[in-house]
Amino acid sequence: MATDLDFHVFDTTLRDGAQREGVSYSVADKLAVARLLDEIGVGFIEGGWPGALPKDTEFFARARTELQLRHAQLVAFGATRKAGVRVEEDPQVAALLDAETPVVCVVAKSDVRHVREALRTTVEENLAMVADTVAFLVAHGRRVFVDCEHFFDGYAADPDHGVQVLETAFAAGAEVGVLCDTNGGMLPMGVGRVVADVRARTSGRLGIHCQDDTGCAVANTLAAVEAGVTHVQGTANGYGERAGNADTFALVGNLVTKMGLPVVPTGCLPELKRVSHAIAELANIAPDDHQPFVGASAFAHKAGLHASAIKVSPELYNHLAPEVVGNDMRILVTEMAGRASIELKGRELGVDLAGQADAIGRVVDQVKVLEADGWSFEAADASFELLLRAQLPDAPEPLFELESYRSSVEHWGNGVVISEATVKVHVDGERIISTGEGNGPVNALDNALRQALVGRYPQLADVSLADYKVRILGWTGGTSATTRVLIDSTDGAGEWTTVGVHDNIVEASWHALVDAMTYAVRHRPADVSRTG
């Protein structure tokens, strides 16, 4: 159990992370996220606020029978009793018990200004609220953590009340007192100083919770660890309100690989990238390619100088081995690519370039010319692989020879828009004419070309267009600018990206479509059927 370690990793994606603008988890989503978080070995998963939100109340009820966690303990979140209300009579405190979680996290005011102006009560009553609530929950067999809200702002205004809240909580049986940078305005040097001071003045385990309003949430958290906290809170991918929270994946990655703290069980660290992307999908947010540790570009290298060194020794330009966190190294092929970049990229794509110095040189020159015309292969590995193989001595023949294609758009009076395309191609000496319809000229071309080729290449029956992106290059307000098209294709088992560039958007799309189908034929056995 991760909770048996001397260090706590506490994830609050299902509460704090759900406060991100545009995120709305269903109960089924919340259960799925909890299972994923458990797979990276966090010690605690905060599930939400039972009693305050019906969705969270339902989550805890379903979790009792539907959630089997291997590493984490489930945590219910709530507040201390209300001012002037006996703890036994506070329905929100009762809801925390009804959630039946082994751990409860309660939020308490630790800024005296919030006590007086927000709670509209006295300092003495605020301390009594903390003491009564913690003692009540502990008496009912719960482990209790206390989030000291607005701790750092409160500490700047009055360095004593926050410490009094912590000591009151510890005396009542709380296991952890969490210092919260609720407004997210701290910097690492300030966090380190405050944590060191508070640690010298208190007797219990301290934790840290940082918002990211200064862009320093992860750095602030690590500074707090350096100063002595042994409980860190974060959210998956840094999701949260405003600028977000400390990113759980960056925290775990840094704590384990940089600070030498085994905060998750053995075997969990390589799951970071997979879980990060899976949670992004559940949140309906595109994964951040440039996210540390887990982003697709986290270990991507572009310049030829880097590639030359990587060819000799990858660790020269990687801060750790990518596979440690479940990621992998990528070489980006651009106009900056040199021979080493091409050779490494070929190796990545499974193309043996040993002894192919002339071919490598031709590819380097071709890429530079194409990129100058607007082509980009950074996100189009499939097109680059085809370009690379075309320069080898055993280069395969094209799938077909194009005679012509035509695509049109027809707008009917009832508002219906139909696109039609006709392609004329020669396949193995046979002239084939095929017509297809679609919801746009590119979709119609895709259908027409597939129909023309599927008799010779049956594996194309399962290939479909998954995404289509257009970028206008060098636009100056006219309609004649160069267009770059990226097409994502899938066969149900894998996905690949191809690129096309031309002044005409349909011609640019044609180049990308031809590459997409060529790649499918080269990589998929011809005897694969729709049911295969």
Short mmCIF file of C-alpha atoms in Angstrom, two decimals:
data_model
loop_
_atom_site.label_atom_id
_atom_site.label_comp_id
_atom_site.label_asym_id
_atom_site.label_seq_id
_atom_site.Cartn_x
_atom_site.Cartn_y
_atom_site.Cartn_z
CA MET A 1 0.00 0.00 0.00
CA ALA A 2 1.32 3.44 -0.96
CA THR A 3 -0.14 4.74 2.29
CA ASP A 4 2.36 2.64 4.24
CA LEU A 5 5.20 4.76 2.89
CA ASP A 6 6.55 7.60 5.03
CA PHE A 7 5.44 10.03 2.35
CA HIS A 8 1.87 10.82 1.25
CA VAL A 9 0.84 11.53 -2.34
CA PHE A 10 -2.72 12.85 -2.11
CA ASP A 11 -4.62 13.40 -5.37
CA THR A 12 -7.61 15.70 -5.53
CA THR A 13 -8.48 15.48 -9.23
CA LEU A 14 -12.06 14.44 -8.48
CA ARG A 15 -12.72 17.58 -6.43
CA ASP A 16 -10.19 20.35 -7.19
CA GLY A 17 -9.55 19.08 -10.72
CA ALA A 18 -13.29 19.02 -11.44
CA GLN A 19 -13.38 22.76 -10.75
CA ARG A 20 -11.51 23.46 -13.98
CA GLU A 21 -13.59 25.48 -16.41
CA GLY A 22 -15.20 23.16 -18.96
CA VAL A 23 -14.75 19.94 -16.96
CA SER A 24 -17.79 18.01 -15.79
CA TYR A 25 -17.28 14.40 -14.72
CA SER A 26 -20.19 11.98 -14.57
CA VAL A 27 -20.23 9.52 -11.68
CA ALA A 28 -19.00 6.83 -14.09
CA ASP A 29 -16.18 9.16 -15.14
CA LYS A 30 -15.21 9.75 -11.51
CA LEU A 31 -15.03 6.01 -10.86
CA ALA A 32 -12.88 5.54 -13.98
CA VAL A 33 -10.53 8.38 -12.97
CA ALA A 34 -10.17 6.89 -9.47
CA ARG A 35 -9.16 3.52 -10.94
CA LEU A 36 -6.58 5.20 -13.17
CA LEU A 37 -5.10 7.22 -10.31
CA ASP A 38 -4.79 4.02 -8.28
CA GLU A 39 -2.71 2.53 -11.10
CA ILE A 40 0.02 5.16 -10.63
CA GLY A 41 0.18 4.33 -6.93
CA VAL A 42 -1.03 7.51 -5.22
CA GLY A 43 -1.73 6.94 -1.55
CA PHE A 44 -4.99 8.90 -1.28
CA ILE A 45 -7.75 9.81 -3.74
CA GLU A 46 -10.09 12.58 -2.68
CA GLY A 47 -13.45 11.68 -4.19
CA GLY A 48 -15.47 14.83 -3.60
CA TRP A 49 -17.77 16.52 -1.11
CA PRO A 50 -20.60 14.19 0.03
CA GLY A 51 -23.71 15.96 1.24
CA ALA A 52 -22.84 19.15 -0.59
CA LEU A 53 -23.04 17.72 -4.13
CA PRO A 54 -25.52 14.94 -5.06
CA LYS A 55 -23.12 13.61 -7.69
CA ASP A 56 -20.41 13.17 -5.05
CA THR A 57 -22.82 11.52 -2.63
CA GLU A 58 -23.71 9.01 -5.37
CA PHE A 59 -20.02 8.49 -6.17
CA PHE A 60 -19.20 7.41 -2.62
CA ALA A 61 -22.27 5.14 -2.49
CA ARG A 62 -21.24 3.39 -5.73
CA ALA A 63 -17.56 3.33 -4.79
CA ARG A 64 -18.32 1.03 -1.86
CA THR A 65 -19.22 -1.79 -4.25
CA GLU A 66 -17.70 -0.77 -7.60
CA LEU A 67 -14.24 0.49 -6.63
CA GLN A 68 -11.55 -1.96 -5.62
CA LEU A 69 -8.37 0.05 -5.06
CA ARG A 70 -4.99 -1.69 -4.84
CA HIS A 71 -2.82 1.18 -3.64
CA ALA A 72 -4.94 4.18 -2.62
CA GLN A 73 -7.38 4.93 0.15
CA LEU A 74 -10.52 6.87 -0.72
CA VAL A 75 -11.03 10.23 0.99
CA ALA A 76 -14.22 12.20 1.60
CA PHE A 77 -13.86 15.98 1.72
CA GLY A 78 -15.88 18.42 3.78
CA ALA A 79 -15.74 21.34 6.17
CA THR A 80 -15.58 21.76 9.91
CA ARG A 81 -18.88 22.13 11.74
CA LYS A 82 -20.66 25.42 11.26
CA ALA A 83 -20.20 28.20 13.79
CA GLY A 84 -22.65 27.87 16.64
CA VAL A 85 -23.79 24.35 15.65
CA ARG A 86 -23.04 21.25 17.70
CA VAL A 87 -20.91 18.84 15.68
CA GLU A 88 -23.34 15.97 16.36
CA GLU A 89 -26.11 18.03 14.74
CA ASP A 90 -24.25 19.28 11.67
CA PRO A 91 -25.70 17.43 8.63
CA GLN A 92 -22.60 18.04 6.52
CA VAL A 93 -20.37 16.37 9.13
CA ALA A 94 -22.84 13.48 9.25
CA ALA A 95 -22.54 13.15 5.47
CA LEU A 96 -18.78 12.66 5.87
CA LEU A 97 -19.45 9.65 8.07
CA ASP A 98 -22.12 8.36 5.71
CA ALA A 99 -19.55 8.28 2.88
CA GLU A 100 -17.87 5.43 4.81
CA THR A 101 -14.34 6.30 3.65
CA PRO A 102 -11.37 5.37 5.84
CA VAL A 103 -10.00 8.91 5.55
CA VAL A 104 -11.70 12.30 5.80
CA CYS A 105 -10.18 15.64 4.82
CA VAL A 106 -11.78 18.71 6.37
CA VAL A 107 -11.10 22.30 5.35
CA ALA A 108 -10.61 24.89 8.07
CA LYS A 109 -10.05 28.63 8.01
CA SER A 110 -6.49 29.51 8.98
CA ASP A 111 -6.51 33.19 7.98
CA VAL A 112 -7.89 35.28 10.83
CA ARG A 113 -9.35 37.74 8.31
CA HIS A 114 -11.42 34.96 6.75
CA VAL A 115 -12.55 33.85 10.20
CA ARG A 116 -13.89 37.30 11.01
CA GLU A 117 -15.10 38.45 7.59
CA ALA A 118 -16.18 35.22 5.84
CA LEU A 119 -17.26 33.00 8.75
CA ARG A 120 -18.25 36.05 10.83
CA THR A 121 -17.20 34.40 14.03
CA THR A 122 -14.46 34.65 16.62
CA VAL A 123 -10.99 33.18 16.63
CA GLU A 124 -11.93 31.10 19.66
CA GLU A 125 -15.00 29.64 17.91
CA ASN A 126 -12.97 28.83 14.81
CA LEU A 127 -10.52 26.81 16.92
CA ALA A 128 -13.43 25.07 18.64
CA MET A 129 -14.94 24.18 15.25
CA VAL A 130 -11.66 22.51 14.26
CA ALA A 131 -11.25 20.68 17.55
CA ASP A 132 -14.85 19.43 17.72
CA THR A 133 -14.97 18.21 14.10
CA VAL A 134 -11.62 16.40 14.16
CA ALA A 135 -12.30 14.76 17.51
CA PHE A 136 -15.78 13.66 16.40
CA LEU A 137 -14.52 12.05 13.20
CA VAL A 138 -11.58 10.38 14.95
CA ALA A 139 -13.95 9.00 17.57
CA HIS A 140 -15.89 7.38 14.73
CA GLY A 141 -12.79 5.61 13.46
CA ARG A 142 -11.73 7.97 10.69
CA ARG A 143 -8.23 9.12 9.83
CA VAL A 144 -8.44 12.90 9.57
CA PHE A 145 -6.43 15.37 7.51
CA VAL A 146 -7.02 19.12 7.85
CA ASP A 147 -6.64 21.52 4.91
CA CYS A 148 -5.70 24.92 6.31
CA GLU A 149 -7.26 27.20 3.72
CA HIS A 150 -5.48 30.45 2.77
CA PHE A 151 -2.66 29.48 5.11
CA PHE A 152 0.13 31.47 3.45
CA ASP A 153 -1.88 34.67 3.03
CA GLY A 154 -3.06 34.31 6.60
CA TYR A 155 0.48 33.70 7.82
CA ALA A 156 1.63 36.96 6.25
CA ALA A 157 -1.16 38.84 8.04
CA ASP A 158 -0.92 37.00 11.37
CA PRO A 159 1.75 34.29 11.82
CA ASP A 160 0.09 32.87 14.94
CA HIS A 161 -3.50 31.90 14.11
CA GLY A 162 -2.61 29.37 11.42
CA VAL A 163 -0.20 27.66 13.80
CA GLN A 164 -2.94 27.61 16.46
CA VAL A 165 -5.28 25.91 13.97
CA LEU A 166 -2.64 23.27 13.22
CA GLU A 167 -1.87 22.57 16.88
CA THR A 168 -5.59 22.41 17.70
CA ALA A 169 -6.12 19.89 14.90
CA PHE A 170 -3.16 17.77 16.01
CA ALA A 171 -4.31 17.79 19.61
CA ALA A 172 -7.75 16.56 18.52
CA GLY A 173 -6.24 13.66 16.58
CA ALA A 174 -5.59 14.94 13.05
CA GLU A 175 -2.77 13.08 11.27
CA VAL A 176 -1.86 15.82 8.79
CA GLY A 177 -2.12 19.60 8.72
CA VAL A 178 -2.01 20.84 5.13
CA LEU A 179 -0.70 24.34 4.37
CA CYS A 180 -2.77 25.61 1.45
CA ASP A 181 -1.69 28.30 -0.99
CA THR A 182 -5.34 28.77 -1.90
CA ASN A 183 -4.86 31.94 -3.94
CA GLY A 184 -1.79 30.49 -5.68
CA GLY A 185 0.28 33.61 -5.17
CA MET A 186 3.38 32.17 -3.53
CA LEU A 187 6.89 31.68 -4.90
CA PRO A 188 9.22 28.82 -3.93
CA MET A 189 11.56 30.86 -1.73
CA GLY A 190 8.62 32.17 0.31
CA VAL A 191 7.06 28.74 0.65
CA GLY A 192 10.35 27.28 1.89
CA ARG A 193 10.75 29.97 4.53
CA VAL A 194 7.19 29.68 5.86
CA VAL A 195 7.21 25.88 5.94
CA ALA A 196 10.52 25.80 7.79
CA ASP A 197 9.21 28.29 10.35
CA VAL A 198 5.91 26.46 10.83
CA ARG A 199 7.64 23.12 11.14
CA ALA A 200 9.74 24.49 13.98
CA ARG A 201 6.59 25.69 15.76
CA THR A 202 4.34 22.64 15.37
CA SER A 203 4.40 19.00 16.40
CA GLY A 204 2.56 17.08 13.66
CA ARG A 205 2.96 15.99 10.03
CA LEU A 206 2.69 18.88 7.59
CA GLY A 207 1.36 18.79 4.04
CA ILE A 208 1.27 21.22 1.13
CA HIS A 209 -1.44 22.18 -1.37
CA CYS A 210 -0.52 24.67 -4.10
CA GLN A 211 -2.56 26.42 -6.77
CA ASP A 212 -0.73 27.45 -9.95
CA ASP A 213 -1.59 31.14 -10.32
CA THR A 214 2.09 32.12 -10.48
CA GLY A 215 3.05 29.09 -12.57
CA CYS A 216 4.98 27.79 -9.57
CA ALA A 217 2.65 25.16 -8.07
CA VAL A 218 5.01 22.22 -8.69
CA ALA A 219 8.10 24.24 -7.69
CA ASN A 220 6.34 25.53 -4.58
CA THR A 221 5.38 21.99 -3.61
CA LEU A 222 8.93 20.72 -4.05
CA ALA A 223 10.25 23.66 -2.02
CA ALA A 224 7.87 22.66 0.76
CA VAL A 225 9.13 19.07 0.60
CA GLU A 226 12.70 20.34 0.84
CA ALA A 227 11.63 22.29 3.94
CA GLY A 228 10.12 19.21 5.58
CA VAL A 229 6.54 18.46 4.50
CA THR A 230 5.79 14.78 3.90
CA HIS A 231 2.33 15.04 2.34
CA VAL A 232 1.78 16.62 -1.09
CA GLN A 233 -1.49 17.32 -2.87
CA GLY A 234 -1.96 17.61 -6.62
CA THR A 235 -4.33 16.96 -9.49
CA ALA A 236 -3.96 14.96 -12.69
CA ASN A 237 -2.40 17.14 -15.41
CA GLY A 238 -2.66 20.12 -13.06
CA TYR A 239 -6.42 20.49 -13.63
CA GLY A 240 -8.18 22.94 -11.33
CA GLU A 241 -9.91 26.28 -11.12
CA ARG A 242 -8.27 29.41 -12.53
CA ALA A 243 -4.69 28.47 -13.57
CA GLY A 244 -4.97 25.01 -12.01
CA ASN A 245 -3.15 23.03 -9.33
CA ALA A 246 0.18 21.30 -8.89
CA ASP A 247 0.36 18.49 -11.45
CA THR A 248 0.36 15.09 -9.75
CA PHE A 249 2.38 13.53 -12.58
CA ALA A 250 5.11 16.19 -12.42
CA LEU A 251 5.16 15.90 -8.62
CA VAL A 252 5.56 12.13 -8.66
CA GLY A 253 8.11 12.29 -11.48
CA ASN A 254 10.25 14.85 -9.66
CA LEU A 255 9.92 13.33 -6.21
CA VAL A 256 11.00 9.89 -7.42
CA THR A 257 13.57 10.67 -10.11
CA LYS A 258 15.04 13.95 -8.84
CA MET A 259 14.64 13.82 -5.07
CA GLY A 260 15.05 10.08 -4.58
CA LEU A 261 11.81 9.64 -2.64
CA PRO A 262 10.02 6.32 -3.37
CA VAL A 263 6.57 7.88 -3.06
CA VAL A 264 4.77 5.33 -5.27
CA PRO A 265 5.06 1.53 -5.32
CA THR A 266 7.54 -0.21 -7.60
CA GLY A 267 6.19 -0.60 -11.12
CA CYS A 268 3.80 2.37 -10.98
CA LEU A 269 6.07 5.08 -12.39
CA PRO A 270 5.99 3.73 -15.99
CA GLU A 271 2.20 4.17 -15.95
CA LEU A 272 2.40 7.98 -15.72
CA LYS A 273 2.07 8.84 -19.41
CA ARG A 274 -0.70 6.33 -20.11
CA VAL A 275 -2.77 7.43 -17.13
CA SER A 276 -2.22 11.12 -17.88
CA HIS A 277 -3.59 10.72 -21.39
CA ALA A 278 -6.47 8.49 -20.30
CA ILE A 279 -7.64 11.03 -17.73
CA ALA A 280 -7.37 13.80 -20.33
CA GLU A 281 -9.71 11.82 -22.55
CA LEU A 282 -12.22 11.38 -19.72
CA ALA A 283 -12.06 15.13 -19.05
CA ASN A 284 -12.55 15.77 -22.79
CA ILE A 285 -9.36 17.84 -22.89
CA ALA A 286 -6.65 17.33 -25.49
CA PRO A 287 -3.45 16.06 -23.83
CA ASP A 288 -0.79 18.74 -23.51
CA ASP A 289 2.03 17.66 -25.82
CA HIS A 290 4.50 19.86 -23.94
CA GLN A 291 3.61 18.66 -20.45
CA PRO A 292 6.73 17.65 -18.45
CA PHE A 293 7.43 13.93 -18.12
CA VAL A 294 4.24 12.72 -19.86
CA GLY A 295 3.75 14.99 -22.90
CA ALA A 296 4.32 13.64 -26.40
CA SER A 297 7.02 16.29 -26.89
CA ALA A 298 8.65 15.87 -23.47
CA PHE A 299 11.49 13.86 -25.01
CA ALA A 300 11.28 15.11 -28.62
CA HIS A 301 14.42 16.52 -30.23
CA LYS A 302 14.47 18.78 -33.22
CA ALA A 303 17.85 20.39 -33.94
CA GLY A 304 20.55 18.44 -35.77
CA LEU A 305 23.11 19.23 -33.07
CA HIS A 306 20.98 17.46 -30.48
CA ALA A 307 20.45 14.48 -32.75
CA SER A 308 24.18 14.08 -33.36
CA ALA A 309 24.81 13.81 -29.63
CA ILE A 310 21.79 11.56 -29.07
CA LYS A 311 23.13 9.16 -31.69
CA VAL A 312 26.22 8.72 -29.53
CA SER A 313 24.47 8.75 -26.15
CA PRO A 314 20.76 9.56 -25.60
CA GLU A 315 21.28 10.60 -21.97
CA LEU A 316 23.32 13.59 -23.14
CA TYR A 317 20.08 15.39 -24.07
CA ASN A 318 17.43 13.62 -21.98
CA HIS A 319 17.10 14.50 -18.31
CA LEU A 320 16.05 10.88 -17.64
CA ALA A 321 15.31 7.77 -19.65
CA PRO A 322 11.81 8.37 -21.11
CA GLU A 323 10.67 4.81 -20.46
CA VAL A 324 11.01 5.41 -16.71
CA VAL A 325 7.74 7.37 -16.87
CA GLY A 326 6.23 5.37 -19.72
CA ASN A 327 7.21 7.86 -22.41
CA ASP A 328 9.54 7.51 -25.39
CA MET A 329 12.08 9.60 -27.24
CA ARG A 330 11.18 11.09 -30.61
CA ILE A 331 13.31 12.70 -33.27
CA LEU A 332 11.55 15.50 -35.15
CA VAL A 333 12.46 15.88 -38.78
CA THR A 334 12.51 19.53 -39.93
CA GLU A 335 14.63 21.83 -42.03
CA MET A 336 17.10 21.78 -39.12
CA ALA A 337 17.58 18.03 -39.47
CA GLY A 338 21.03 16.70 -40.24
CA ARG A 339 22.18 13.21 -41.14
CA ALA A 340 22.07 12.05 -37.52
CA SER A 341 18.44 13.19 -37.19
CA ILE A 342 17.43 11.27 -40.30
CA GLU A 343 19.26 8.14 -39.23
CA LEU A 344 17.74 8.23 -35.73
CA LYS A 345 14.26 8.92 -37.08
CA GLY A 346 14.64 6.03 -39.49
CA ARG A 347 15.59 3.78 -36.60
CA GLU A 348 12.52 4.98 -34.68
CA LEU A 349 10.29 4.17 -37.70
CA GLY A 350 11.88 0.77 -38.29
CA VAL A 351 13.77 1.76 -41.44
CA ASP A 352 17.32 0.39 -41.62
CA LEU A 353 19.61 3.11 -42.97
CA ALA A 354 22.91 1.35 -42.28
CA GLY A 355 25.25 1.93 -45.19
CA GLN A 356 22.76 4.27 -46.88
CA ALA A 357 24.77 7.48 -46.70
CA ASP A 358 23.68 8.65 -50.16
CA ALA A 359 20.01 8.04 -49.40
CA ILE A 360 20.32 9.89 -46.10
CA GLY A 361 21.90 12.83 -47.86
CA ARG A 362 19.10 12.95 -50.44
CA VAL A 363 16.47 12.89 -47.70
CA VAL A 364 18.20 15.73 -45.82
CA ASP A 365 18.22 17.87 -48.96
CA GLN A 366 14.65 16.98 -49.86
CA VAL A 367 13.31 17.79 -46.39
CA LYS A 368 14.98 21.19 -46.42
CA VAL A 369 13.46 22.06 -49.80
CA LEU A 370 10.01 20.80 -48.83
CA GLU A 371 9.99 22.59 -45.47
CA ALA A 372 10.94 25.82 -47.21
CA ASP A 373 7.77 25.36 -49.29
CA GLY A 374 5.60 24.88 -46.20
CA TRP A 375 5.73 21.14 -45.61
CA SER A 376 6.15 19.97 -42.02
CA PHE A 377 6.91 16.40 -40.99
CA GLU A 378 7.03 16.94 -37.21
CA ALA A 379 3.48 15.68 -36.76
CA ALA A 380 3.34 13.49 -39.88
CA ASP A 381 5.52 10.45 -39.27
CA ALA A 382 3.67 8.38 -41.86
CA SER A 383 4.43 10.81 -44.68
CA PHE A 384 8.05 11.06 -43.61
CA GLU A 385 8.46 7.28 -43.53
CA LEU A 386 7.14 7.07 -47.10
CA LEU A 387 9.52 9.84 -48.19
CA LEU A 388 12.39 8.02 -46.52
CA ARG A 389 11.63 4.63 -48.05
CA ALA A 390 11.27 6.20 -51.49
CA GLN A 391 14.98 7.07 -51.42
CA LEU A 392 16.14 3.52 -50.69
CA PRO A 393 17.39 1.17 -53.44
CA ASP A 394 14.49 -1.24 -52.83
CA ALA A 395 11.85 1.50 -52.84
CA PRO A 396 8.38 0.03 -53.52
CA GLU A 397 6.37 1.06 -56.55
CA PRO A 398 3.50 3.55 -56.09
CA LEU A 399 0.08 2.01 -55.48
CA PHE A 400 -1.30 3.56 -58.65
CA GLU A 401 -0.70 6.06 -61.41
CA LEU A 402 -3.02 9.08 -61.40
CA GLU A 403 -4.65 10.08 -64.65
CA SER A 404 -6.93 12.76 -63.17
CA TYR A 405 -9.36 13.61 -60.42
CA ARG A 406 -12.25 16.04 -60.15
CA SER A 407 -14.19 17.19 -57.10
CA SER A 408 -17.27 19.40 -56.95
CA VAL A 409 -19.68 20.88 -54.42
CA GLU A 410 -23.38 21.19 -55.17
CA HIS A 411 -25.76 23.29 -53.07
CA TRP A 412 -29.43 22.42 -53.50
CA GLY A 413 -32.23 24.90 -52.88
CA ASN A 414 -33.41 23.05 -49.77
CA GLY A 415 -30.09 23.71 -48.03
CA VAL A 416 -28.59 20.30 -48.78
CA VAL A 417 -24.91 20.40 -49.74
CA ILE A 418 -23.43 17.40 -51.55
CA SER A 419 -19.87 16.86 -52.72
CA GLU A 420 -18.97 14.47 -55.51
CA ALA A 421 -15.57 13.34 -56.71
CA THR A 422 -14.36 11.25 -59.64
CA VAL A 423 -10.89 9.73 -59.86
CA LYS A 424 -9.25 8.05 -62.85
CA VAL A 425 -6.28 5.88 -61.95
CA HIS A 426 -4.23 3.05 -63.42
CA VAL A 427 -3.63 0.05 -61.13
CA ASP A 428 -1.45 -2.82 -62.42
CA GLY A 429 -2.10 -1.69 -66.00
CA GLU A 430 -5.88 -1.45 -65.50
CA ARG A 431 -7.67 1.90 -65.95
CA ILE A 432 -10.20 2.44 -63.16
CA ILE A 433 -12.79 5.21 -62.93
CA SER A 434 -14.49 5.65 -59.58
CA THR A 435 -17.00 8.15 -58.24
CA GLY A 436 -17.74 8.90 -54.60
CA GLU A 437 -19.93 11.26 -52.59
CA GLY A 438 -19.22 12.88 -49.26
CA ASN A 439 -20.08 15.73 -46.94
CA GLY A 440 -17.22 17.74 -48.42
CA PRO A 441 -14.84 17.61 -51.39
CA VAL A 442 -12.09 15.87 -49.41
CA ASN A 443 -14.45 13.26 -47.98
CA ALA A 444 -15.78 12.62 -51.49
CA LEU A 445 -12.23 12.24 -52.86
CA ASP A 446 -11.38 9.88 -50.01
CA ASN A 447 -14.37 7.68 -50.83
CA ALA A 448 -13.75 7.72 -54.58
CA LEU A 449 -10.05 6.83 -54.28
CA ARG A 450 -10.75 4.09 -51.77
CA GLN A 451 -13.36 2.53 -54.08
CA ALA A 452 -10.88 2.63 -56.95
CA LEU A 453 -8.15 0.86 -54.97
CA VAL A 454 -9.96 -1.52 -52.62
CA GLY A 455 -10.31 -4.28 -55.23
CA ARG A 456 -6.52 -4.49 -55.50
CA TYR A 457 -5.80 -3.54 -51.87
CA PRO A 458 -8.62 -4.99 -49.70
CA GLN A 459 -6.98 -3.77 -46.49
CA LEU A 460 -8.18 -0.25 -47.38
CA ALA A 461 -11.76 -1.28 -46.62
CA ASP A 462 -11.16 -0.73 -42.92
CA VAL A 463 -9.26 2.55 -43.25
CA SER A 464 -11.12 5.75 -42.48
CA LEU A 465 -10.35 9.42 -41.96
CA ALA A 466 -10.21 10.18 -38.21
CA ASP A 467 -9.33 13.88 -38.22
CA TYR A 468 -8.61 16.65 -40.69
CA LYS A 469 -6.67 19.81 -39.90
CA VAL A 470 -5.97 22.80 -42.13
CA ARG A 471 -3.47 25.57 -41.61
CA ILE A 472 -3.05 28.58 -43.89
CA LEU A 473 0.60 29.52 -44.38
CA GLY A 474 1.73 33.05 -45.10
CA TRP A 475 -1.82 34.42 -45.19
CA THR A 476 -1.96 38.11 -46.14
CA GLY A 477 -5.68 38.59 -46.47
CA GLY A 478 -6.14 37.01 -49.91
CA THR A 479 -7.32 33.58 -50.94
CA SER A 480 -4.19 32.34 -52.68
CA ALA A 481 -2.03 31.49 -49.66
CA THR A 482 -0.35 28.09 -49.30
CA THR A 483 -2.38 25.51 -47.40
CA ARG A 484 -1.03 22.72 -45.23
CA VAL A 485 -3.33 19.78 -44.51
CA LEU A 486 -2.80 17.11 -41.85
CA ILE A 487 -4.94 13.98 -42.04
CA ASP A 488 -5.25 11.44 -39.22
CA SER A 489 -6.31 8.01 -40.47
CA THR A 490 -7.20 4.84 -38.60
CA ASP A 491 -7.88 1.20 -39.34
CA GLY A 492 -9.42 0.53 -35.93
CA ALA A 493 -6.16 -0.85 -34.57
CA GLY A 494 -3.76 2.04 -35.10
CA GLU A 495 -3.65 5.66 -36.20
CA TRP A 496 -1.22 7.57 -38.41
CA THR A 497 -0.81 11.12 -39.70
CA THR A 498 0.05 12.35 -43.19
CA VAL A 499 0.65 15.80 -44.62
CA GLY A 500 0.03 17.62 -47.89
CA VAL A 501 0.87 21.17 -49.00
CA HIS A 502 -0.33 23.16 -52.02
CA ASP A 503 -1.83 26.51 -52.99
CA ASN A 504 -5.08 24.61 -53.57
CA ILE A 505 -6.63 23.05 -50.44
CA VAL A 506 -8.07 20.10 -52.38
CA GLU A 507 -4.70 19.28 -53.95
CA ALA A 508 -3.01 19.56 -50.55
CA SER A 509 -5.63 17.16 -49.21
CA TRP A 510 -5.05 14.79 -52.13
CA HIS A 511 -1.35 14.48 -51.27
CA ALA A 512 -2.19 13.65 -47.66
CA LEU A 513 -4.90 11.15 -48.70
CA VAL A 514 -2.58 9.31 -51.09
CA ASP A 515 0.07 9.04 -48.36
CA ALA A 516 -2.53 7.81 -45.87
CA MET A 517 -3.65 4.96 -48.12
CA THR A 518 -0.11 4.10 -49.20
CA TYR A 519 0.97 3.86 -45.57
CA ALA A 520 -1.98 1.59 -44.78
CA VAL A 521 -1.14 -0.79 -47.61
CA ARG A 522 2.56 -0.90 -46.67
CA HIS A 523 1.81 -1.66 -43.01
CA ARG A 524 -1.25 -3.92 -43.14
CA PRO A 525 -1.43 -7.47 -44.51
CA ALA A 526 -3.50 -7.74 -47.67
CA ASP A 527 -5.60 -10.63 -46.32
CA VAL A 528 -7.00 -8.62 -43.37
CA SER A 529 -10.77 -8.41 -43.68
CA ARG A 530 -13.34 -6.24 -41.95
CA THR A 531 -13.92 -8.95 -39.39
CA GLY A 532 -10.28 -9.90 -39.07
#
